[in-house]
Amino acid sequence: MENFDVIVVGGGPAGLSAALSAAQAGMKTVVIERGDYPGTKNVMGGILYTKATDLIVPEFWKEAPLERPIIEQRIAMLSGDESILAGYRDPAWAKEPYNAHSVFRVKFDRWLAQQAEKAGVMIIPETIVENLLYKGDNVVGVRTGRAEGDLGAKVVIIAEGVNNFLAVKAGLAKPLKPESVAVTVKEVIALPKEKIEDRFCLDEGQGATIELYGDSTAGMMGVGFIYTNKESISIGVGAILQPLIRNNWTPNDLLENLKSKPYVKRLLQGGETKEYLSHLIPEGGYTQVPKLHRQGVLVVGDTAMLMNSLNREGSNLAMISGKIAGEVAAQAIKTGDVSDQAMTVYETRLRDSFVLKDLHHYRHMGKFFEENTHLLKVYPKLFSQAVKMYLTADGTPKKQRQKEIIKMAFEKRSKGGLIKDIYGAWRALL
Amino acid sequence: MHFVVCLKQVPDTSEVRIDPITNTLMREGVPSIINPYDAHGLEEAIRLKEKVGGKVTIVSMGPPQAKEALKKAMTFGADRAILLSDRAFGGSDSLATAYILSSAIQKIQETDPIDLVFAGKEAIDGDTAQTGPGIAQRLGFPQLTYAIKIQELTETTVTVERKTESGRQIVQAQLPALITVEKELNDLRYASLPNMMKAAAYEPEVWDVKSLSFDTKKMGLKGSPTSVSRIFAPPGRSGGEIMDGTKDPAATAATVVQKLFQQNIIMVNPLAKGGKS
């Protein structure tokens, strides 16, 4: 049996970042990945944040396969055929230090894996880790599905993604529940780059994003998105599994519903669907973060439920958690103490960073929306009605119109209800 | 014994499409794989090595990225992999490719005598089935093509069951020999973890035009008499015929049988007794 300092299970953003930082600290490191190569099994909406990635590979934008720097972020609230739009645009985001890029994980993660290999990481593809290896109560490696498949390690970093089989087997996490996991589907639709730039008012090479709320998910807890790539548009939508099951919708129904919206249809017109992807997203939030460590083991990324869906951040949390885990593992190995006590440093450092701070900040959000299912049904309609009334020029004096709007709002939602909702939202989000 | 396996990296043809306007292959974004027939040749070489001892050398010609295919091939448990890569090799047809590969095999042989060379029966991107026999010809090796079973391997001979259009043939040749293989020959292995790790750490040797005493007139575009006049996608199959059998099933059945006779799909056995035609 060959021995390593660090075994990383899974070649996604979290696992590769963990391996890279462990190898940079001098650890003999291996990544075991089930796909043909890192990236083939990895799916996300498609936005990569610059700051976090820069910490993993400094100035990655000079070499990495990226699609477009994002200079505009729009938010759309859909209600039937109507939409309310808001957004922010800054051309400075097209230049260093950037804010975010659209990417394809399959290309980017392959590149990231190559950076890890350059740092000395060994990558074993097409291999599944079936279990941790124990000696007494101590974790001493992993067992893969291949012949002569045992590998020894001082620290195992579990970065297996949202499907947390290994973490469950190790007694660190609980199996996923339909109310704390979202299913997201996405299509990549090819369009000539001139068309993309015209439709989104972009200069050559620049990118834009749109997040779509309200009827984009037909009132279910979720969100739709449209991201521009070099020569394609990614459109996707995700919703919590439980309401999907309750309403008997397939993930594909969600996507077709979004694609049929007039505002969306026009942006995609004439494109050809090239890829269809689907993925689960851990939405359990702070209260369902699993045990993050034990003797000889650290849990990172999606497996650790590190996901901030409100700000559509996930890969950056994954990468930072991976980086910290790699550093903590290396430190523990160097001092010769990989006990659970020594591993708590990892959790402490996550708590001191935005990763767990953000999750803690939004800890009431999931429950708030779960308990107030009317929010996503009442408010899109209410807001679009209000804006429509405000913008309609029909000779009504404005003061009277404002009164009408307030009256309409109270008809759709009682005064007490409105106050309760605002207070609830305040508590959940601010 | 020393086994050499010729191996080609090919685009995954199940994902290649032909541009309807320019009639050229659209290779962009198409993943590359080991030519499936070659993989079975490699598998057989490894099995023989495990049985009789010896070593397996893989040789491939292709662009630098073909290293990936060689690294993957190493997971089977091969001992050495050589990539022949040089701009001068670009554009080679099967004649030139056979020349380049046979030159490399000759060089390998100088230090390490060879007993058996394996090649796939053909590559799935070109389907010519010429390169393997072309190598055998240049090396002066007997060639056993379309092998589906290695019946016996002795110190001096190899006996092979081969597939022909009308049946099976059992043939024997003196070593050294070259065998081109069908997929039926064996089932591919699921590599062991130690072999996966060995392959991950392995860096294939790269030989360029200077590594060998080549006649540059026999390689690349200059050495390739083949010219492709046209590439086209085969016409799509016309849809089948659907007959409504609900109204008069007997009549419909009779029509179906008649049509099958007309197209010679079924016929009356002239030797059968008591048959009516």
XYZ file of C-alpha atoms in Angstrom:
707
model
C 0.000 0.000 0.000
C 1.407 3.354 -1.051
C 1.358 6.126 1.525
C 0.660 9.805 1.056
C 0.554 12.709 3.422
C -2.769 13.952 2.090
C -5.453 12.183 0.059
C -8.098 14.436 -1.447
C -11.319 12.723 -2.475
C -12.764 14.588 -5.461
C -11.320 16.913 -8.112
C -13.677 19.859 -7.971
C -12.873 23.449 -6.976
C -12.646 22.558 -3.279
C -10.595 19.396 -3.731
C -8.161 20.853 -6.239
C -7.625 23.939 -4.060
C -7.009 21.712 -1.055
C -4.524 19.565 -2.980
C -2.744 22.586 -4.375
C -2.273 24.236 -0.992
C -1.193 20.957 0.652
C 1.361 20.293 -2.094
C 2.629 23.866 -1.886
C 3.251 23.241 1.802
C 5.423 20.275 0.839
C 2.919 17.485 1.346
C 2.904 14.360 -0.828
C -0.633 14.709 -2.168
C -2.982 12.710 -4.367
C -6.424 13.612 -5.734
C -8.784 10.751 -6.506
C -11.418 11.748 -9.029
C -14.223 9.641 -10.472
C -14.443 11.416 -13.868
C -12.208 10.910 -16.927
C -10.329 13.969 -15.698
C -11.135 16.711 -13.162
C -13.950 18.783 -14.642
C -15.910 16.156 -16.507
C -18.310 15.578 -13.628
C -18.313 19.135 -12.324
C -21.243 21.444 -12.879
C -22.111 24.937 -11.683
C -24.122 27.847 -13.042
C -20.922 29.266 -14.416
C -19.686 32.319 -12.471
C -16.184 32.224 -11.051
C -15.227 34.951 -8.570
C -11.856 36.551 -9.097
C -10.809 37.293 -5.526
C -11.118 33.758 -4.192
C -9.601 32.186 -7.297
C -6.689 34.628 -7.197
C -5.856 33.314 -3.739
C -5.629 29.789 -5.152
C -3.714 30.580 -8.358
C -2.394 34.181 -8.374
C -3.256 36.043 -11.591
C -5.048 32.992 -12.960
C -6.815 35.182 -15.544
C -3.638 35.452 -17.560
C -3.670 31.749 -18.441
C -6.863 30.029 -17.333
C -9.621 29.176 -19.819
C -12.254 31.799 -19.031
C -15.284 32.903 -21.011
C -16.156 36.570 -20.344
C -15.426 39.051 -17.521
C -18.789 40.046 -16.043
C -19.397 43.796 -16.229
C -23.124 43.847 -15.670
C -25.404 42.015 -13.278
C -29.116 42.277 -13.797
C -31.931 41.143 -11.595
C -35.285 40.380 -13.146
C -38.507 39.774 -11.246
C -40.898 37.927 -13.519
C -44.661 37.940 -13.102
C -46.549 36.342 -15.949
C -45.419 38.144 -19.081
C -44.308 41.203 -17.089
C -40.837 41.832 -15.715
C -39.273 44.325 -13.334
C -35.600 44.873 -14.058
C -32.747 46.259 -12.031
C -29.025 46.014 -12.479
C -25.549 47.296 -11.958
C -22.937 47.872 -14.614
C -19.308 48.898 -14.344
C -17.032 48.678 -17.382
C -14.069 48.697 -14.960
C -14.989 45.099 -14.176
C -13.759 44.196 -17.668
C -10.199 44.885 -16.511
C -7.942 43.802 -13.694
C -8.614 43.212 -10.867
C -11.992 41.984 -12.261
C -14.886 40.790 -10.133
C -16.022 37.608 -11.817
C -15.861 35.643 -15.058
C -18.158 33.212 -16.734
C -16.434 29.834 -17.079
C -17.076 26.245 -18.033
C -16.082 24.012 -15.157
C -15.077 21.210 -17.497
C -12.367 23.429 -19.002
C -11.444 25.459 -15.945
C -11.123 22.544 -13.535
C -8.975 20.625 -15.998
C -6.679 23.639 -16.080
C -6.732 23.962 -12.288
C -5.828 20.270 -12.040
C -2.849 20.894 -14.315
C -1.694 23.664 -11.960
C -1.992 21.213 -9.085
C 0.025 18.635 -11.032
C 2.724 21.244 -11.645
C 2.880 21.723 -7.879
C 3.486 17.997 -7.497
C -0.035 16.689 -6.927
C -0.773 13.258 -8.369
C -4.204 12.938 -9.960
C -5.835 9.517 -10.271
C -8.925 9.741 -12.482
C -11.777 7.285 -13.120
C -11.533 5.992 -9.586
C -14.125 5.973 -6.839
C -13.337 6.081 -3.140
C -15.614 3.599 -1.432
C -14.668 4.065 2.173
C -12.199 5.438 4.637
C -9.592 3.055 6.023
C -9.431 2.767 9.781
C -6.865 1.460 12.195
C -8.765 1.151 15.398
C -10.650 4.423 15.570
C -8.093 6.318 13.529
C -8.529 7.135 9.856
C -5.381 6.013 8.042
C -6.335 6.229 4.364
C -8.987 5.318 1.823
C -10.220 2.240 -0.023
C -10.883 2.752 -3.743
C -12.946 0.601 -6.070
C -9.896 -0.703 -7.916
C -7.856 -3.852 -7.400
C -5.110 -3.394 -4.777
C -7.011 -0.183 -4.144
C -5.987 0.843 -0.623
C -4.035 4.045 -0.135
C -2.571 5.288 3.113
C -2.644 8.911 4.291
C -2.121 11.002 7.358
C -5.041 13.273 6.453
C -8.004 12.614 4.150
C -9.811 15.668 2.788
C -13.360 14.837 1.732
C -14.267 16.982 -1.289
C -16.685 14.540 -2.882
C -19.253 17.209 -3.724
C -22.917 17.481 -2.888
C -23.435 13.713 -2.966
C -21.909 13.162 0.455
C -21.716 9.354 0.506
C -18.301 9.158 2.106
C -19.010 11.851 4.703
C -22.199 10.002 5.658
C -20.370 6.659 5.904
C -17.786 8.336 8.113
C -20.564 9.545 10.397
C -19.742 13.204 9.775
C -22.770 14.215 7.697
C -26.394 13.197 7.366
C -27.908 11.992 4.092
C -29.366 14.796 1.967
C -32.987 15.712 2.516
C -35.337 16.951 -0.238
C -35.930 20.225 1.618
C -32.244 21.061 1.892
C -31.074 20.321 -1.622
C -31.925 22.074 -4.879
C -31.813 20.576 -8.311
C -30.573 22.854 -11.036
C -30.764 22.285 -14.764
C -28.868 24.253 -17.337
C -28.568 24.424 -21.080
C -25.681 25.860 -23.039
C -27.104 27.519 -26.110
C -24.746 28.457 -28.929
C -25.042 31.918 -30.475
C -22.586 33.988 -32.543
C -20.604 36.345 -30.326
C -21.836 39.456 -32.169
C -25.421 38.487 -31.363
C -24.601 37.961 -27.694
C -22.841 41.328 -27.488
C -25.710 43.116 -29.254
C -28.428 41.545 -27.153
C -26.700 42.307 -23.857
C -25.232 45.702 -24.927
C -21.659 44.536 -24.399
C -18.347 45.591 -25.871
C -16.309 42.843 -27.448
C -15.441 40.115 -24.980
C -17.454 41.515 -22.070
C -20.064 39.521 -20.215
C -23.312 39.987 -18.334
C -25.484 37.981 -15.979
C -29.179 37.987 -15.186
C -30.743 36.363 -12.139
C -34.450 35.756 -12.533
C -36.815 35.601 -9.585
C -40.567 35.216 -9.181
C -42.301 33.291 -11.926
C -38.939 31.998 -13.152
C -39.595 29.101 -10.777
C -43.400 29.285 -10.795
C -43.478 30.324 -7.165
C -41.196 27.561 -5.911
C -38.165 28.430 -3.809
C -35.473 28.864 -6.398
C -33.930 31.115 -9.009
C -33.220 31.202 -12.723
C -30.087 32.553 -14.362
C -28.679 33.591 -17.715
C -24.923 33.958 -18.160
C -23.034 34.975 -21.285
C -20.128 32.850 -22.472
C -17.834 33.526 -25.422
C -20.060 31.971 -28.035
C -22.960 30.681 -26.048
C -25.433 31.540 -23.346
C -25.928 29.427 -20.250
C -29.507 29.401 -19.069
C -30.507 27.505 -16.014
C -32.935 27.301 -13.177
C -32.917 25.586 -9.851
C -35.467 24.914 -7.165
C -35.562 23.121 -3.854
C -36.390 19.470 -4.419
C -39.295 19.286 -1.993
C -41.665 21.764 -3.712
C -40.747 20.235 -7.068
C -41.825 16.846 -5.799
C -44.952 18.348 -4.221
C -45.948 20.052 -7.470
C -44.936 17.034 -9.520
C -42.600 19.053 -11.750
C -39.534 17.595 -13.404
C -36.389 19.734 -13.498
C -36.903 19.976 -17.233
C -40.389 21.473 -16.697
C -38.663 24.248 -14.725
C -36.287 25.019 -17.568
C -38.939 24.937 -20.281
C -41.117 27.241 -18.147
C -38.289 29.748 -17.899
C -37.371 29.518 -21.573
C -40.957 30.268 -22.580
C -40.994 33.650 -20.780
C -41.110 36.480 -23.343
C -38.149 38.339 -21.820
C -36.027 35.202 -21.879
C -37.170 33.877 -25.226
C -35.959 36.969 -27.028
C -32.460 36.668 -25.556
C -32.089 33.068 -26.686
C -33.728 33.419 -30.088
C -32.034 31.486 -32.889
C -29.605 29.686 -30.579
C -28.855 26.008 -30.767
C -28.755 23.913 -27.610
C -25.317 22.337 -27.305
C -25.292 20.895 -23.821
C -27.734 19.919 -21.138
C -26.476 19.677 -17.578
C -27.978 19.054 -14.208
C -26.661 19.176 -10.689
C -27.715 19.152 -7.067
C -26.933 22.139 -4.874
C -26.615 21.870 -1.096
C -29.031 24.446 0.316
C -29.142 23.326 3.916
C -27.403 26.465 5.061
C -25.643 27.127 8.332
C -27.834 24.933 10.501
C -27.062 21.858 8.422
C -23.330 22.240 8.032
C -21.993 18.772 8.918
C -19.192 17.977 11.305
C -16.249 19.595 9.514
C -13.448 17.518 10.994
C -12.415 14.505 12.978
C -9.082 12.845 13.619
C -7.343 12.629 10.223
C -10.279 14.012 8.228
C -11.436 17.409 6.953
C -14.662 18.132 5.033
C -14.739 20.886 2.393
C -16.855 22.510 -0.325
C -20.320 21.257 -1.225
C -19.904 18.252 1.063
C -19.596 20.746 3.914
C -22.772 22.553 2.654
C -20.723 25.691 2.055
C -23.129 27.424 -0.278
C -24.582 30.922 -0.249
C -27.385 30.731 -2.758
C -28.724 34.228 -2.171
C -25.510 35.716 -3.548
C -25.040 32.737 -5.904
C -21.695 32.008 -4.300
C -20.496 28.452 -3.971
C -17.298 27.792 -5.877
C -15.491 30.597 -4.035
C -16.566 29.201 -0.666
C -15.446 25.786 -1.884
C -12.031 27.016 -2.991
C -11.375 28.960 0.204
C -12.454 26.039 2.384
C -10.177 23.785 0.314
C -7.235 26.121 0.638
C -7.647 26.397 4.396
C -8.073 22.622 4.721
C -4.880 21.984 2.729
C -2.953 24.395 4.944
C -4.373 22.991 8.180
C -3.644 19.419 7.058
C -0.050 20.327 6.214
C 0.423 22.104 9.526
C -1.035 19.194 11.480
C 1.133 16.670 9.644
C 4.266 18.743 10.213
C 3.609 18.923 13.945
C 2.755 15.224 13.981
C -0.674 15.793 15.499
C -3.685 14.985 13.293
C -6.077 14.490 16.213
C -9.596 15.909 16.146
C -8.380 18.610 18.509
C -5.640 19.676 16.067
C -8.163 19.698 13.207
C -10.448 22.215 14.946
C -8.132 24.914 13.613
C -9.847 24.348 10.267
C -13.271 25.126 11.656
C -11.976 28.121 13.575
C -10.413 29.561 10.461
C -13.627 29.012 8.468
C -15.577 30.809 11.192
C -13.160 33.717 11.042
C -13.557 33.970 7.273
C -16.507 35.098 5.166
C -17.291 31.439 4.449
C -19.050 30.578 7.690
C -19.777 34.221 8.555
C -21.964 34.559 5.452
C -23.683 31.255 6.104
C -24.313 32.282 9.713
C -25.649 35.643 8.557
C -28.299 33.980 6.357
C -29.003 31.164 8.809
C -32.730 32.006 9.091
C -33.311 32.411 5.381
C -34.128 28.837 4.412
C -36.649 28.461 7.209
C -38.168 31.873 6.514
C -38.952 31.046 2.890
C -39.983 27.518 3.783
C -42.523 28.782 6.290
C -43.752 31.626 4.101
C -44.467 30.014 0.766
C -46.873 32.866 -0.100
C -43.936 35.293 -0.464
C -42.894 33.996 -3.866
C -46.466 33.927 -5.089
C -47.832 37.241 -3.756
C -44.959 39.682 -4.129
C -43.895 39.291 -7.770
C -47.499 40.049 -8.752
C -47.837 42.855 -6.212
C -44.615 44.571 -7.268
C -45.231 44.349 -10.986
C -48.783 45.635 -10.511
C -47.446 48.557 -8.445
C -44.791 49.464 -11.008
C -47.250 49.138 -13.844
C -49.735 51.459 -12.124
C -46.985 53.939 -11.398
C -45.734 54.009 -14.974
C -49.086 54.002 -16.752
C -49.890 57.519 -18.040
C -53.683 57.756 -18.195
C -54.389 61.191 -16.798
C -54.804 60.088 -13.170
C -53.173 62.631 -10.838
C -50.047 61.093 -9.268
C -51.151 61.591 -5.694
C -54.332 59.650 -6.375
C -52.345 56.980 -8.211
C -50.044 56.518 -5.228
C -53.056 56.036 -2.988
C -54.420 53.473 -5.445
C -51.128 51.597 -5.361
C -51.148 51.422 -1.574
C -54.771 50.294 -1.635
C -53.942 47.593 -4.182
C -51.038 46.403 -2.075
C -53.227 46.042 0.996
C -55.797 44.130 -1.018
C -53.156 41.602 -2.043
C -51.621 41.420 1.426
C -53.059 42.688 4.695
C -51.314 45.460 6.633
C -50.329 43.035 9.398
C -49.132 40.505 6.851
C -47.013 43.085 5.058
C -45.361 44.189 8.289
C -44.756 40.573 9.306
C -43.207 39.791 5.922
C -40.961 42.833 5.969
C -39.832 42.089 9.507
C -39.239 38.430 8.588
C -37.262 39.346 5.491
C -35.261 41.875 7.493
C -34.344 39.230 10.044
C -33.545 36.597 7.410
C -31.530 38.700 5.022
C -30.038 41.701 6.848
C 9.116 -11.961 -24.555
C 8.878 -8.452 -25.894
C 5.504 -7.252 -27.120
C 5.078 -4.007 -29.043
C 1.654 -2.394 -29.342
C 0.826 0.180 -32.021
C -1.736 2.576 -30.688
C -3.507 5.596 -32.148
C -5.315 8.454 -30.468
C -8.525 9.082 -32.383
C -11.454 11.463 -32.037
C -14.411 9.769 -30.416
C -16.297 9.155 -33.653
C -19.577 8.788 -31.839
C -19.276 12.539 -31.224
C -17.757 13.697 -34.514
C -20.014 15.392 -37.000
C -19.500 16.489 -40.555
C -19.964 20.133 -41.419
C -22.840 20.056 -43.898
C -21.460 23.017 -45.843
C -17.712 22.407 -46.033
C -17.889 18.591 -45.821
C -15.007 18.523 -43.368
C -14.864 16.810 -39.977
C -15.847 19.080 -37.102
C -13.240 18.029 -34.542
C -13.509 20.992 -32.213
C -14.478 20.025 -28.708
C -14.567 16.332 -29.601
C -12.860 14.223 -26.952
C -9.972 11.980 -27.944
C -9.839 8.315 -27.049
C -7.561 5.346 -27.632
C -8.615 3.634 -30.861
C -10.811 0.860 -29.402
C -9.264 -1.939 -31.511
C -5.784 -0.881 -30.389
C -6.914 -1.075 -26.760
C -7.775 -4.735 -27.312
C -4.340 -5.305 -28.864
C -2.794 -3.720 -25.780
C -4.947 -5.818 -23.464
C -3.812 -9.001 -25.231
C -0.158 -7.996 -25.040
C -0.488 -7.372 -21.295
C -2.242 -10.711 -20.794
C 0.527 -12.534 -22.645
C 3.161 -10.696 -20.635
C 1.394 -11.736 -17.433
C 1.365 -15.334 -18.701
C 4.837 -15.792 -20.167
C 6.735 -12.850 -18.720
C 8.523 -10.107 -20.616
C 7.620 -6.519 -21.336
C 5.210 -4.365 -23.304
C 6.238 -1.300 -25.277
C 3.608 1.027 -26.717
C 4.393 3.096 -29.784
C 2.169 5.806 -31.223
C 2.422 8.571 -33.789
C 0.529 11.783 -33.227
C 0.540 15.376 -32.020
C 1.961 16.190 -28.554
C -1.479 15.901 -26.931
C -1.501 12.191 -27.860
C 0.653 11.806 -24.731
C -2.642 11.695 -22.856
C -3.667 8.536 -24.720
C -0.291 6.983 -23.971
C -0.537 7.794 -20.274
C -3.962 6.232 -20.240
C -2.596 3.180 -22.073
C 0.081 2.833 -19.412
C -2.659 2.159 -16.830
C -3.059 -1.294 -18.391
C 0.354 -2.165 -17.011
C 2.680 -1.505 -19.950
C 6.384 -0.897 -19.356
C 7.257 1.817 -21.822
C 5.470 4.253 -24.143
C 6.981 6.136 -27.060
C 5.284 8.978 -28.899
C 6.508 9.767 -32.405
C 5.742 13.420 -32.737
C 7.094 15.913 -35.218
C 5.611 18.467 -37.581
C 7.309 16.545 -40.393
C 4.971 13.606 -39.691
C 1.826 15.749 -40.132
C -0.471 14.844 -42.994
C 0.840 11.283 -43.267
C -1.532 8.786 -44.857
C -1.505 5.089 -44.002
C 1.488 4.419 -46.277
C 3.647 7.094 -44.658
C 2.396 6.204 -41.182
C 3.344 2.554 -41.690
C 6.781 3.736 -42.780
C 7.279 5.939 -39.716
C 5.986 3.360 -37.225
C 8.035 0.544 -38.771
C 11.179 2.714 -38.603
C 10.540 3.316 -34.917
C 9.910 -0.365 -34.260
C 13.180 -1.178 -36.019
C 14.978 1.204 -33.722
C 13.337 -0.344 -30.655
C 14.392 -3.724 -31.969
C 18.041 -2.725 -32.167
C 18.320 -2.695 -28.387
C 15.384 -4.881 -27.469
C 14.464 -7.725 -29.883
C 10.744 -7.987 -30.535
C 8.627 -11.148 -30.589
C 5.136 -9.883 -31.359
C 3.657 -6.633 -32.621
C -0.015 -5.890 -32.000
C -2.172 -3.401 -33.878
C -5.900 -2.786 -34.033
C -7.567 -4.121 -37.159
C -8.226 -0.514 -38.162
C -8.617 2.965 -36.675
C -12.172 4.163 -36.194
C -11.444 7.557 -37.740
C -9.974 6.339 -41.052
C -11.216 2.742 -41.276
C -8.473 1.843 -43.784
C -7.025 -1.251 -42.045
C -3.784 -0.613 -43.934
C -1.323 0.617 -41.327
C -0.891 -2.668 -39.425
C -0.238 -4.786 -42.539
C 1.962 -1.976 -43.907
C 4.175 -2.141 -40.816
C 4.464 -5.950 -41.063
C 5.457 -5.671 -44.718
C 8.216 -3.168 -43.980
C 9.531 -5.157 -41.036
C 9.432 -8.374 -43.030
C 7.163 -9.927 -40.360
C 4.375 -12.372 -41.206
C 0.991 -10.747 -40.609
C -2.012 -12.373 -38.948
C -4.979 -10.061 -39.391
C -8.441 -9.872 -37.774
C -7.430 -12.054 -34.841
C -10.193 -13.085 -32.446
C -8.160 -15.536 -30.372
C -4.532 -16.283 -29.652
C -4.574 -20.069 -29.545
C -0.972 -20.739 -28.727
C 2.241 -18.857 -28.209
C 5.510 -20.798 -28.141
C 9.128 -19.677 -28.170
C 9.101 -19.618 -31.963
C 5.501 -19.575 -33.213
C 2.122 -18.009 -32.647
C -1.195 -19.608 -33.583
C -4.173 -17.351 -34.108
C -7.848 -17.785 -34.828
C -8.912 -15.107 -37.297
C -12.234 -13.887 -38.535
C -12.938 -13.995 -42.252
C -16.032 -12.988 -44.147
C -17.131 -16.587 -44.504
C -16.040 -18.032 -41.179
C -12.984 -18.692 -39.050
C -9.428 -19.584 -39.958
C -6.684 -20.937 -37.765
C -3.272 -19.770 -38.873
C 0.254 -20.085 -37.537
C 3.298 -17.918 -38.083
C 6.931 -17.853 -37.091
C 7.977 -15.180 -34.610
C 8.498 -12.316 -34.837
C 5.063 -11.609 -36.262
C 2.437 -8.870 -36.380
C -1.171 -9.421 -35.346
C -4.079 -7.080 -36.028
C -6.982 -7.620 -33.669
C -10.765 -7.550 -33.480
C -12.663 -6.481 -30.357
C -13.818 -10.071 -29.702
C -10.250 -10.956 -28.786
C -10.702 -10.043 -25.127
C -12.439 -7.834 -22.574
C -10.585 -4.752 -21.420
C -9.422 -4.670 -17.852
C -10.260 -2.244 -15.063
C -6.764 -1.155 -14.143
C -5.411 -1.769 -10.652
C -4.668 1.212 -8.436
C -0.865 0.682 -8.475
C -0.943 0.725 -12.292
C -3.085 3.878 -12.257
C -0.471 5.545 -10.057
C 2.415 4.316 -12.148
C 0.722 5.739 -15.248
C -0.059 9.062 -13.539
C 3.621 9.486 -12.733
C 4.842 8.242 -16.126
C 6.098 10.616 -18.789
C 6.068 9.042 -22.286
C 9.256 9.278 -24.370
C 8.902 11.584 -27.358
C 10.843 10.823 -30.531
C 11.045 13.383 -33.301
C 12.338 13.156 -36.836
C 15.923 13.488 -35.601
C 15.615 10.522 -33.262
C 15.418 8.161 -36.219
C 17.173 7.772 -39.528
C 14.163 8.623 -41.613
C 13.843 9.188 -45.305
C 11.863 12.413 -45.067
C 10.483 11.908 -48.570
C 8.506 8.970 -47.262
C 6.661 10.829 -44.523
C 4.163 13.611 -44.063
C 2.299 15.035 -47.027
C 5.228 14.348 -49.380
C 5.220 10.669 -48.577
C 1.455 10.330 -48.800
C 0.053 9.466 -52.219
C -3.501 9.320 -50.876
C -5.670 12.299 -51.646
C -9.117 12.802 -50.186
C -11.367 14.035 -52.948
C -14.491 14.345 -50.873
C -15.898 13.625 -47.440
C -19.613 13.300 -46.977
C -22.016 12.081 -44.371
C -23.804 8.921 -45.411
C -27.404 9.642 -46.377
C -29.830 9.152 -43.516
C -31.860 5.981 -43.589
C -35.323 6.372 -45.014
C -37.982 5.698 -42.449
C -39.615 2.310 -42.234
C -43.028 1.553 -43.642
C -45.900 1.229 -41.212
C -48.905 -0.827 -42.189
C -52.175 -0.790 -40.324
C -52.895 -4.324 -39.223
C -56.038 -3.650 -37.209
C -58.584 -3.887 -40.039
C -57.538 -7.037 -41.839
C -54.605 -8.684 -40.093
C -54.455 -11.664 -42.469
C -54.193 -9.487 -45.565
C -51.593 -7.245 -43.907
C -49.517 -10.266 -42.920
C -49.682 -11.551 -46.488
C -48.506 -8.154 -47.794
C -45.631 -8.099 -45.318
C -44.503 -11.590 -46.323
C -44.719 -10.678 -49.995
C -42.605 -7.576 -49.452
C -39.991 -9.598 -47.557
C -39.798 -12.036 -50.475
C -39.508 -9.207 -52.986
C -36.552 -7.723 -51.163
C -34.882 -11.128 -50.762
C -34.963 -10.794 -46.998
C -36.584 -14.227 -46.730
C -36.610 -17.049 -49.268
C -37.901 -20.569 -49.600
C -35.270 -23.165 -48.749
C -34.913 -25.139 -51.998
C -33.668 -28.193 -50.080
C -36.601 -28.383 -47.719
C -39.006 -31.209 -48.457
C -42.714 -30.680 -48.806
C -42.293 -26.926 -49.054
C -44.557 -25.046 -51.382
C -43.221 -22.163 -53.357
